[in-house]
Short mmCIF file of C-alpha atoms in Angstrom, two decimals:
data_model
loop_
_atom_site.label_atom_id
_atom_site.label_comp_id
_atom_site.label_asym_id
_atom_site.label_seq_id
_atom_site.Cartn_x
_atom_site.Cartn_y
_atom_site.Cartn_z
CA MET A 1 58.51 252.14 -71.30
CA ARG A 2 58.42 255.14 -73.63
CA LEU A 3 55.88 255.09 -76.47
CA LEU A 4 55.11 257.37 -79.40
CA VAL A 5 51.48 257.32 -80.55
CA ILE A 6 50.41 258.74 -83.94
CA THR A 7 46.64 259.15 -84.11
CA PRO A 8 44.25 261.22 -86.21
CA HIS A 9 42.22 262.27 -83.18
CA LEU A 10 42.59 262.83 -79.45
CA GLN A 11 40.15 264.37 -77.00
CA PRO A 12 38.73 266.97 -76.83
CA ASP A 13 38.10 265.96 -80.45
CA THR A 14 34.78 264.10 -80.55
CA ALA A 15 35.71 261.37 -83.06
CA PRO A 16 35.13 257.83 -81.74
CA THR A 17 38.78 256.98 -82.48
CA GLY A 18 39.85 259.92 -80.33
CA VAL A 19 37.78 258.69 -77.41
CA VAL A 20 39.33 255.22 -77.64
CA VAL A 21 42.93 256.42 -78.03
CA SER A 22 42.55 259.02 -75.27
CA ALA A 23 41.47 256.38 -72.77
CA ILE A 24 44.34 254.07 -73.76
CA VAL A 25 46.84 256.92 -73.42
CA ASP A 26 45.42 257.77 -69.98
CA ARG A 27 45.71 254.17 -68.79
CA LEU A 28 49.24 253.79 -70.17
CA GLY A 29 50.16 256.77 -68.01
CA ASP A 30 48.43 255.19 -65.00
CA LEU A 31 50.54 252.07 -65.59
CA GLY A 32 53.71 254.16 -65.37
CA HIS A 33 54.54 254.43 -69.09
CA ASP A 34 55.80 257.62 -70.70
CA VAL A 35 53.69 258.52 -73.74
CA HIS A 36 54.19 261.15 -76.44
CA VAL A 37 51.27 261.71 -78.85
CA VAL A 38 51.27 263.22 -82.33
CA THR A 39 47.73 264.13 -83.36
CA SER A 40 45.57 266.80 -84.98
CA LEU A 41 44.01 269.97 -83.67
CA PRO A 42 40.36 269.25 -82.76
CA TRP A 43 38.24 269.42 -85.93
CA TYR A 44 36.01 266.37 -86.28
CA ALA A 45 32.60 267.68 -85.16
CA ASP A 46 32.20 270.36 -87.86
CA HIS A 47 35.13 269.48 -90.14
CA ARG A 48 36.81 272.74 -89.23
CA ILE A 49 39.28 273.56 -86.50
CA ALA A 50 37.35 274.02 -83.29
CA ASP A 51 36.90 277.37 -81.62
CA GLY A 52 39.79 278.20 -79.32
CA TRP A 53 42.28 276.14 -81.34
CA ARG A 54 42.75 278.34 -84.40
CA GLY A 55 45.55 280.73 -85.22
CA ARG A 56 48.54 278.39 -85.12
CA PRO A 57 49.36 275.38 -87.32
CA PHE A 58 50.57 273.34 -84.36
CA ARG A 59 50.45 273.37 -80.57
CA ARG A 60 52.31 271.60 -77.83
CA GLY A 61 50.58 270.56 -74.65
CA ASN A 62 49.55 267.66 -72.48
CA HIS A 63 46.79 265.11 -72.23
CA GLY A 64 46.91 263.88 -68.67
CA ASP A 65 50.47 262.70 -68.12
CA ALA A 66 51.21 262.42 -71.85
CA THR A 67 52.94 265.09 -73.89
CA VAL A 68 51.10 266.04 -77.08
CA VAL A 69 51.88 267.77 -80.37
CA ARG A 70 48.70 268.84 -82.20
CA LEU A 71 48.97 269.61 -85.91
CA HIS A 72 46.82 271.31 -88.54
CA PRO A 73 44.45 268.64 -89.96
CA PHE A 74 43.71 270.40 -93.29
CA PRO A 75 39.93 270.01 -92.81
CA SER A 76 37.72 270.03 -95.89
CA ASP A 77 34.17 269.52 -97.10
CA LYS A 78 33.06 266.06 -95.92
CA ALA A 79 31.54 265.23 -99.30
CA ASN A 80 34.63 266.20 -101.33
CA LEU A 81 36.64 262.97 -101.38
CA VAL A 82 39.57 264.45 -103.29
CA ALA A 83 39.90 267.34 -100.83
CA ARG A 84 39.63 264.94 -97.88
CA ALA A 85 42.34 262.70 -99.36
CA LEU A 86 44.62 265.70 -99.85
CA GLY A 87 43.89 266.77 -96.29
CA PHE A 88 44.91 263.36 -94.97
CA VAL A 89 48.11 263.53 -97.02
CA GLY A 90 48.88 266.97 -95.63
CA PHE A 91 48.29 265.90 -92.04
CA THR A 92 50.29 262.70 -92.57
CA GLY A 93 53.23 264.76 -93.84
CA LEU A 94 53.15 266.98 -90.75
CA ALA A 95 52.73 263.97 -88.46
CA THR A 96 55.73 262.28 -90.08
CA LEU A 97 57.89 265.35 -89.55
CA ALA A 98 56.72 265.70 -85.93
CA GLY A 99 57.43 262.03 -85.26
CA LEU A 100 60.86 262.18 -86.84
CA ALA A 101 61.71 265.28 -84.79
CA ALA A 102 60.41 263.85 -81.50
CA ARG A 103 63.13 263.44 -78.92
CA GLY A 104 63.82 259.75 -78.33
CA PRO A 105 64.58 257.13 -77.48
CA PHE A 106 61.25 255.31 -77.83
CA ASP A 107 60.55 251.67 -77.14
CA GLY A 108 57.78 251.52 -79.72
CA VAL A 109 55.53 253.43 -82.11
CA VAL A 110 51.77 252.89 -82.27
CA ALA A 111 50.07 254.30 -85.40
CA VAL A 112 46.29 254.36 -85.75
CA SER A 113 44.48 253.73 -89.06
CA PRO A 114 42.44 255.06 -90.78
CA PRO A 115 43.71 257.14 -92.39
CA LEU A 116 45.87 254.42 -93.86
CA THR A 117 48.60 256.93 -94.63
CA LEU A 118 49.42 257.12 -90.90
CA GLY A 119 50.74 253.56 -91.24
CA LEU A 120 53.34 254.91 -93.64
CA ALA A 121 54.15 257.72 -91.21
CA GLY A 122 54.48 255.18 -88.40
CA TRP A 123 56.88 253.05 -90.45
CA LEU A 124 59.18 256.00 -91.20
CA VAL A 125 59.11 257.21 -87.60
CA ALA A 126 59.75 253.71 -86.20
CA ARG A 127 62.76 253.33 -88.52
CA ARG A 128 64.07 256.70 -87.39
CA HIS A 129 63.80 255.74 -83.72
CA ARG A 130 64.89 252.12 -84.31
CA CYS A 131 61.93 250.60 -82.51
CA PRO A 132 58.98 248.33 -83.41
CA LEU A 133 55.82 249.60 -85.10
CA VAL A 134 52.36 248.48 -84.04
CA LEU A 135 49.68 249.44 -86.57
CA ASN A 136 46.28 249.67 -84.93
CA VAL A 137 43.50 249.14 -87.50
CA GLN A 138 40.14 250.50 -86.34
CA ASP A 139 38.48 249.99 -89.75
CA VAL A 140 39.95 248.12 -92.71
CA PHE A 141 40.67 250.66 -95.44
CA PRO A 142 40.06 250.81 -98.38
CA ASP A 143 37.56 247.94 -98.02
CA VAL A 144 34.87 250.03 -96.34
CA ALA A 145 35.24 252.93 -98.79
CA VAL A 146 35.09 250.59 -101.79
CA GLN A 147 32.07 248.64 -100.52
CA VAL A 148 30.01 251.77 -99.84
CA GLY A 149 30.96 253.30 -103.21
CA ALA A 150 33.01 256.17 -101.80
CA ILE A 151 35.97 255.05 -103.94
CA THR A 152 35.18 253.78 -107.43
CA SER A 153 38.27 254.60 -109.48
CA PRO A 154 40.14 251.37 -110.39
CA PHE A 155 43.43 253.28 -110.17
CA ALA A 156 42.61 254.63 -106.69
CA ILE A 157 41.52 251.19 -105.49
CA ARG A 158 44.75 249.57 -106.75
CA PHE A 159 46.81 252.34 -105.17
CA PHE A 160 45.18 252.07 -101.73
CA ARG A 161 45.31 248.26 -101.74
CA ALA A 162 49.02 248.44 -102.55
CA LEU A 163 49.54 250.99 -99.76
CA GLU A 164 47.55 248.77 -97.41
CA ARG A 165 49.76 245.73 -98.11
CA PHE A 166 52.89 247.90 -97.85
CA THR A 167 51.99 249.22 -94.41
CA TYR A 168 50.87 245.83 -93.08
CA ARG A 169 54.06 244.12 -94.21
CA ARG A 170 56.31 246.79 -92.73
CA SER A 171 54.58 246.77 -89.37
CA ASP A 172 55.95 244.53 -86.65
CA ALA A 173 52.37 243.79 -85.62
CA VAL A 174 48.93 244.72 -86.88
CA THR A 175 46.26 244.90 -84.20
CA VAL A 176 42.57 244.60 -85.08
CA LEU A 177 39.34 244.65 -83.09
CA SER A 178 37.84 241.25 -83.89
CA ASP A 179 38.41 237.85 -85.44
CA ASP A 180 36.51 239.05 -88.52
CA LEU A 181 38.99 241.86 -89.11
CA ALA A 182 41.91 239.56 -88.30
CA ALA A 183 40.88 237.12 -91.04
CA ASN A 184 40.50 240.02 -93.47
CA VAL A 185 43.97 241.42 -92.79
CA ALA A 186 45.68 238.03 -92.65
CA ALA A 187 44.28 237.09 -96.07
CA LYS A 188 45.96 240.16 -97.57
CA LEU A 189 49.31 239.16 -96.13
CA GLU A 190 49.49 235.76 -97.81
CA PRO A 191 52.53 235.61 -100.12
CA ALA A 192 51.76 235.25 -103.81
CA GLY A 193 51.78 231.66 -105.06
CA LEU A 194 50.98 230.00 -101.72
CA PRO A 195 47.69 228.24 -101.05
CA GLU A 196 45.12 230.31 -99.19
CA GLY A 197 45.54 229.99 -95.44
CA THR A 198 49.24 229.15 -95.59
CA PRO A 199 51.05 231.11 -92.83
CA SER A 200 54.00 233.26 -93.82
CA VAL A 201 56.94 234.17 -91.64
CA ALA A 202 57.40 237.26 -93.83
CA CYS A 203 54.08 238.74 -92.72
CA PRO A 204 53.67 240.73 -89.53
CA GLN A 205 51.72 239.04 -86.81
CA VAL A 206 48.04 239.95 -86.65
CA ARG A 207 46.75 240.34 -83.11
CA VAL A 208 43.21 240.80 -81.88
CA ILE A 209 43.00 243.46 -79.16
CA PRO A 210 39.33 244.43 -78.89
CA ASN A 211 38.26 247.93 -78.01
CA PHE A 212 37.29 248.25 -74.39
CA VAL A 213 34.14 249.31 -72.60
CA ASP A 214 34.54 251.75 -69.71
CA THR A 215 32.05 250.43 -67.19
CA GLU A 216 33.16 253.02 -64.64
CA ALA A 217 32.33 256.01 -66.83
CA ILE A 218 29.25 254.41 -68.45
CA ARG A 219 26.72 253.00 -66.00
CA PRO A 220 22.99 252.24 -66.05
CA ALA A 221 21.00 255.25 -64.86
CA ASP A 222 17.53 256.76 -64.90
CA ARG A 223 16.24 257.44 -68.41
CA ASP A 224 14.78 260.79 -67.29
CA THR A 225 17.79 262.89 -68.26
CA ALA A 226 18.44 266.53 -69.06
CA TYR A 227 19.13 265.42 -72.65
CA ARG A 228 15.65 263.93 -72.89
CA ALA A 229 14.12 267.20 -71.68
CA GLU A 230 16.26 269.35 -73.99
CA HIS A 231 15.03 267.54 -77.08
CA GLY A 232 11.38 267.20 -76.09
CA LEU A 233 11.40 263.41 -75.91
CA GLY A 234 9.09 263.30 -72.91
CA ASP A 235 8.16 259.87 -71.62
CA ARG A 236 8.21 258.24 -75.06
CA THR A 237 10.18 255.05 -75.67
CA VAL A 238 13.37 256.28 -77.33
CA VAL A 239 15.03 254.25 -80.07
CA MET A 240 18.50 255.72 -80.62
CA TYR A 241 21.34 255.49 -83.09
CA ALA A 242 24.43 257.13 -81.55
CA GLY A 243 27.55 257.40 -83.68
CA ASN A 244 28.89 258.34 -87.08
CA LEU A 245 26.28 259.29 -89.69
CA GLY A 246 28.22 258.01 -92.67
CA HIS A 247 28.04 255.81 -95.72
CA SER A 248 28.78 252.64 -93.75
CA GLN A 249 25.56 252.90 -91.77
CA SER A 250 22.15 251.82 -93.06
CA LEU A 251 20.52 255.00 -91.83
CA ASP A 252 17.62 254.44 -94.22
CA LEU A 253 16.45 251.79 -91.76
CA LEU A 254 16.11 254.40 -89.02
CA VAL A 255 14.17 256.72 -91.31
CA GLY A 256 12.01 253.86 -92.58
CA ALA A 257 11.17 252.68 -89.06
CA ALA A 258 10.32 256.23 -87.98
CA ARG A 259 8.08 256.60 -91.01
CA ARG A 260 6.23 253.36 -90.19
CA HIS A 261 5.75 254.47 -86.59
CA ARG A 262 4.82 258.09 -87.22
CA HIS A 263 1.29 257.28 -86.04
CA ARG A 264 2.58 256.09 -82.63
CA ASP A 265 2.85 258.87 -80.08
CA ASP A 266 4.64 256.57 -77.61
CA VAL A 267 7.82 256.07 -79.71
CA ALA A 268 10.58 258.53 -80.63
CA TYR A 269 13.61 257.97 -82.83
CA VAL A 270 16.90 259.81 -82.25
CA ALA A 271 20.04 259.97 -84.36
CA ASN A 272 22.86 261.44 -82.27
CA GLY A 273 26.10 262.13 -84.11
CA GLY A 274 27.60 263.72 -87.17
CA GLY A 275 28.99 262.80 -90.56
CA VAL A 276 28.49 263.09 -94.29
CA ARG A 277 24.82 262.01 -94.08
CA ALA A 278 23.80 264.29 -91.23
CA ASP A 279 22.17 266.87 -93.53
CA GLU A 280 20.31 264.11 -95.36
CA LEU A 281 18.92 262.84 -92.06
CA ARG A 282 17.88 266.32 -90.99
CA GLU A 283 15.97 266.74 -94.24
CA ALA A 284 14.16 263.45 -93.58
CA ALA A 285 13.42 264.49 -90.00
CA ALA A 286 11.74 267.68 -91.22
CA ASP A 287 8.77 265.56 -92.35
CA LEU A 288 8.93 263.12 -89.45
CA PRO A 289 7.97 264.60 -86.07
CA ASN A 290 9.08 261.38 -84.36
CA LEU A 291 12.69 261.59 -85.68
CA THR A 292 15.16 263.92 -83.96
CA VAL A 293 18.71 264.51 -85.22
CA VAL A 294 21.21 265.80 -82.67
CA GLY A 295 24.87 266.67 -83.25
CA TYR A 296 27.85 265.15 -81.46
CA GLN A 297 27.87 265.77 -77.73
CA PRO A 298 30.91 266.55 -75.53
CA ALA A 299 32.59 263.45 -74.16
CA GLU A 300 31.37 264.15 -70.65
CA ARG A 301 27.75 263.93 -71.84
CA VAL A 302 28.07 260.60 -73.64
CA PRO A 303 26.99 258.47 -70.63
CA GLU A 304 23.90 260.69 -70.26
CA VAL A 305 23.07 260.33 -73.96
CA LEU A 306 23.40 256.55 -73.78
CA VAL A 307 21.04 256.12 -70.81
CA THR A 308 18.45 258.42 -72.37
CA ALA A 309 17.65 255.67 -74.89
CA ASP A 310 15.39 252.75 -74.12
CA VAL A 311 16.65 250.81 -77.15
CA HIS A 312 19.91 251.34 -79.06
CA VAL A 313 20.43 250.32 -82.67
CA VAL A 314 23.52 249.35 -84.66
CA LEU A 315 23.18 249.82 -88.43
CA LEU A 316 26.02 248.37 -90.52
CA ARG A 317 25.54 247.92 -94.24
CA ALA A 318 25.68 244.44 -95.76
CA GLY A 319 29.18 243.11 -96.38
CA LEU A 320 30.98 245.43 -93.95
CA GLY A 321 31.15 243.09 -90.96
CA ALA A 322 34.63 241.86 -91.95
CA SER A 323 35.95 245.42 -92.30
CA SER A 324 34.42 247.35 -89.42
CA VAL A 325 33.40 246.71 -85.80
CA PRO A 326 30.65 248.97 -84.38
CA SER A 327 32.20 249.74 -81.00
CA LYS A 328 29.02 251.56 -79.95
CA THR A 329 27.70 248.05 -79.21
CA TYR A 330 29.83 247.83 -76.08
CA SER A 331 28.87 251.30 -74.85
CA ALA A 332 25.14 250.56 -75.12
CA LEU A 333 25.58 247.33 -73.18
CA ALA A 334 27.54 249.14 -70.48
CA ALA A 335 24.64 251.58 -70.15
CA GLY A 336 22.30 248.65 -69.51
CA ARG A 337 20.26 249.15 -72.67
CA PRO A 338 19.24 246.43 -75.16
CA LEU A 339 20.29 246.55 -78.79
CA VAL A 340 18.85 245.84 -82.21
CA ALA A 341 21.79 245.18 -84.55
CA SER A 342 21.32 245.17 -88.31
CA VAL A 343 24.56 243.41 -89.23
CA ASP A 344 26.00 240.51 -91.21
CA GLU A 345 25.22 237.15 -89.65
CA GLY A 346 28.00 235.70 -87.52
CA THR A 347 30.00 238.90 -87.24
CA GLU A 348 31.22 240.51 -84.01
CA ALA A 349 28.12 242.49 -82.99
CA ALA A 350 25.78 239.59 -83.74
CA ARG A 351 27.96 237.17 -81.76
CA VAL A 352 28.14 239.54 -78.79
CA LEU A 353 24.36 239.95 -78.61
CA ASP A 354 23.85 236.20 -78.86
CA GLU A 355 26.49 235.47 -76.23
CA ALA A 356 25.23 238.13 -73.83
CA GLY A 357 21.50 237.70 -74.46
CA ALA A 358 21.45 241.46 -74.70
CA GLY A 359 19.49 242.18 -77.85
CA LEU A 360 18.31 241.09 -81.27
CA ALA A 361 20.39 240.72 -84.44
CA VAL A 362 18.67 240.97 -87.82
CA PRO A 363 19.94 240.75 -91.42
CA PRO A 364 21.44 243.99 -92.75
CA ASP A 365 19.36 246.34 -94.90
CA ASP A 366 16.14 244.44 -94.14
CA LEU A 367 13.57 247.03 -93.07
CA ASP A 368 10.81 244.55 -92.23
CA ALA A 369 13.11 242.51 -89.96
CA PHE A 370 14.48 245.67 -88.35
CA VAL A 371 11.05 247.15 -87.62
CA SER A 372 9.83 243.83 -86.25
CA ALA A 373 12.77 243.62 -83.83
CA VAL A 374 12.32 247.24 -82.73
CA GLU A 375 8.61 246.67 -82.10
CA ARG A 376 9.34 243.56 -80.06
CA LEU A 377 11.51 245.56 -77.67
CA VAL A 378 9.43 248.74 -77.69
CA ASP A 379 6.28 246.80 -76.77
CA ASP A 380 7.87 244.68 -74.04
CA PRO A 381 9.40 246.70 -71.16
CA GLU A 382 10.20 243.55 -69.20
CA LEU A 383 12.20 242.12 -72.10
CA ARG A 384 14.07 245.42 -72.42
CA ALA A 385 14.95 245.33 -68.73
CA THR A 386 16.07 241.69 -68.87
CA MET A 387 18.25 242.20 -71.95
CA GLY A 388 19.66 245.48 -70.62
CA ALA A 389 20.71 243.84 -67.35
CA ALA A 390 22.25 240.91 -69.24
CA GLY A 391 24.21 243.33 -71.42
CA ARG A 392 25.53 245.17 -68.40
CA ARG A 393 26.72 241.91 -66.83
CA TRP A 394 28.49 241.02 -70.07
CA ALA A 395 30.12 244.46 -70.27
CA GLU A 396 31.46 244.16 -66.73
CA ARG A 397 33.32 241.01 -67.79
CA TRP A 398 34.66 242.57 -71.01
CA ARG A 399 37.98 244.29 -71.56
CA SER A 400 38.61 247.43 -69.52
CA PRO A 401 40.65 250.44 -70.75
CA THR A 402 43.45 249.41 -68.41
CA SER A 403 43.62 245.84 -69.72
CA VAL A 404 43.68 247.07 -73.34
CA ALA A 405 46.44 249.57 -72.56
CA ALA A 406 48.42 246.83 -70.83
CA ALA A 407 47.96 244.59 -73.88
CA TYR A 408 49.56 247.22 -76.11
CA ALA A 409 52.43 247.77 -73.69
CA ASP A 410 53.04 244.01 -73.44
CA LEU A 411 52.96 243.69 -77.23
CA VAL A 412 55.55 246.44 -77.73
CA ASP A 413 57.73 244.91 -75.03
CA GLU A 414 57.49 241.51 -76.74
CA LEU A 415 58.29 242.92 -80.19
CA ALA A 416 61.26 244.93 -78.96
CA GLY A 417 62.92 241.73 -77.81
CA THR A 418 62.31 239.53 -80.86
CA PRO A 419 65.29 238.25 -82.87
CA THR A 420 63.94 239.93 -86.02
CA ARG A 421 63.82 243.27 -84.26
CA ARG A 422 67.32 242.85 -82.80
CA ARG A 423 68.71 242.02 -86.26
CA ARG A 424 66.98 245.05 -87.77
CA GLN A 425 68.50 247.31 -85.12
CA GLY A 426 71.96 245.79 -85.47
#
């Protein structure tokens, strides 16, 4: 099978989406599929094109067995939403042209969102190559941006919701990471005038294909790492948030907990990642000797970072559980470390922790509940060990990169043979 993948990031870019897509592309190659990727030049860590990649607006190369075209991402100031939107439009235009010019035939196109505009690029490219489109939704946009206040203009909200419905309806399948996201997307595909919950043959099929956990790359290991030494963490119990430092995360909880525990010399807090709130966190850390902020690490160091922590935390703002799945949950469990998840009740992360017995879920944005859960784990090494081991066992039974890649290949193969697809090609 020959597949064309359009994605905003691919390793060596450090974006979480790039890590996920890179592993899927690798496993598709291992399964014997021919993959061509259209993506951006690496830029995510500092929102500028990375050293060694500048000087040309596009580059051709390889990622494992896959062929790759990398395009200028039009990076901009993280806090300038208008500039970022224009950058996404610029990259989407280049990605569309690269996809249209790619030498076919292809059996399917997989487009990754956000940015939502790549769904539009995927639709045009799939029509050009007369093959099905699978739209992979990592986070539901614009829901997240609206809920955190990043988009407030009524016109912009109407525009993005219209674009969202347009791309969903013109995809042959929309894949999401959890049942929560599936319900969200499906509700937006209901035809006007029908009762809520009525299925529609006009809507693309929504499929749940969870992100994987790579239990081969991420394994439990000794907490006494080079990373711990580099950042002066010593033998303290490390409570870590590892991931995007953005508007979707309740990072005030991490700061608040560090402030309450500043008198404890046995506890250290670490925020490892980057994003629009990184500078804000660094300013807070200047007055908190027990809070350390570290930038994104190369992919090969991620397993080391994960095992440095004694307790991992997931911090998702209230109301976002139906729009976003914190995939860092699975990585922490694979590393054999317990979790404290500040998330909406009944959503994916909370269900996983309850099912696995691998941590504690607390209501979102509740500092008292969060601090209480952190203290329970910090003060009980045996409970940490028990929950960490339970999480590792759960992760070993969860989806692997190979099984997720096979799920996408099977889905494209299924869609390519449907009557609707044959009529559209005829």
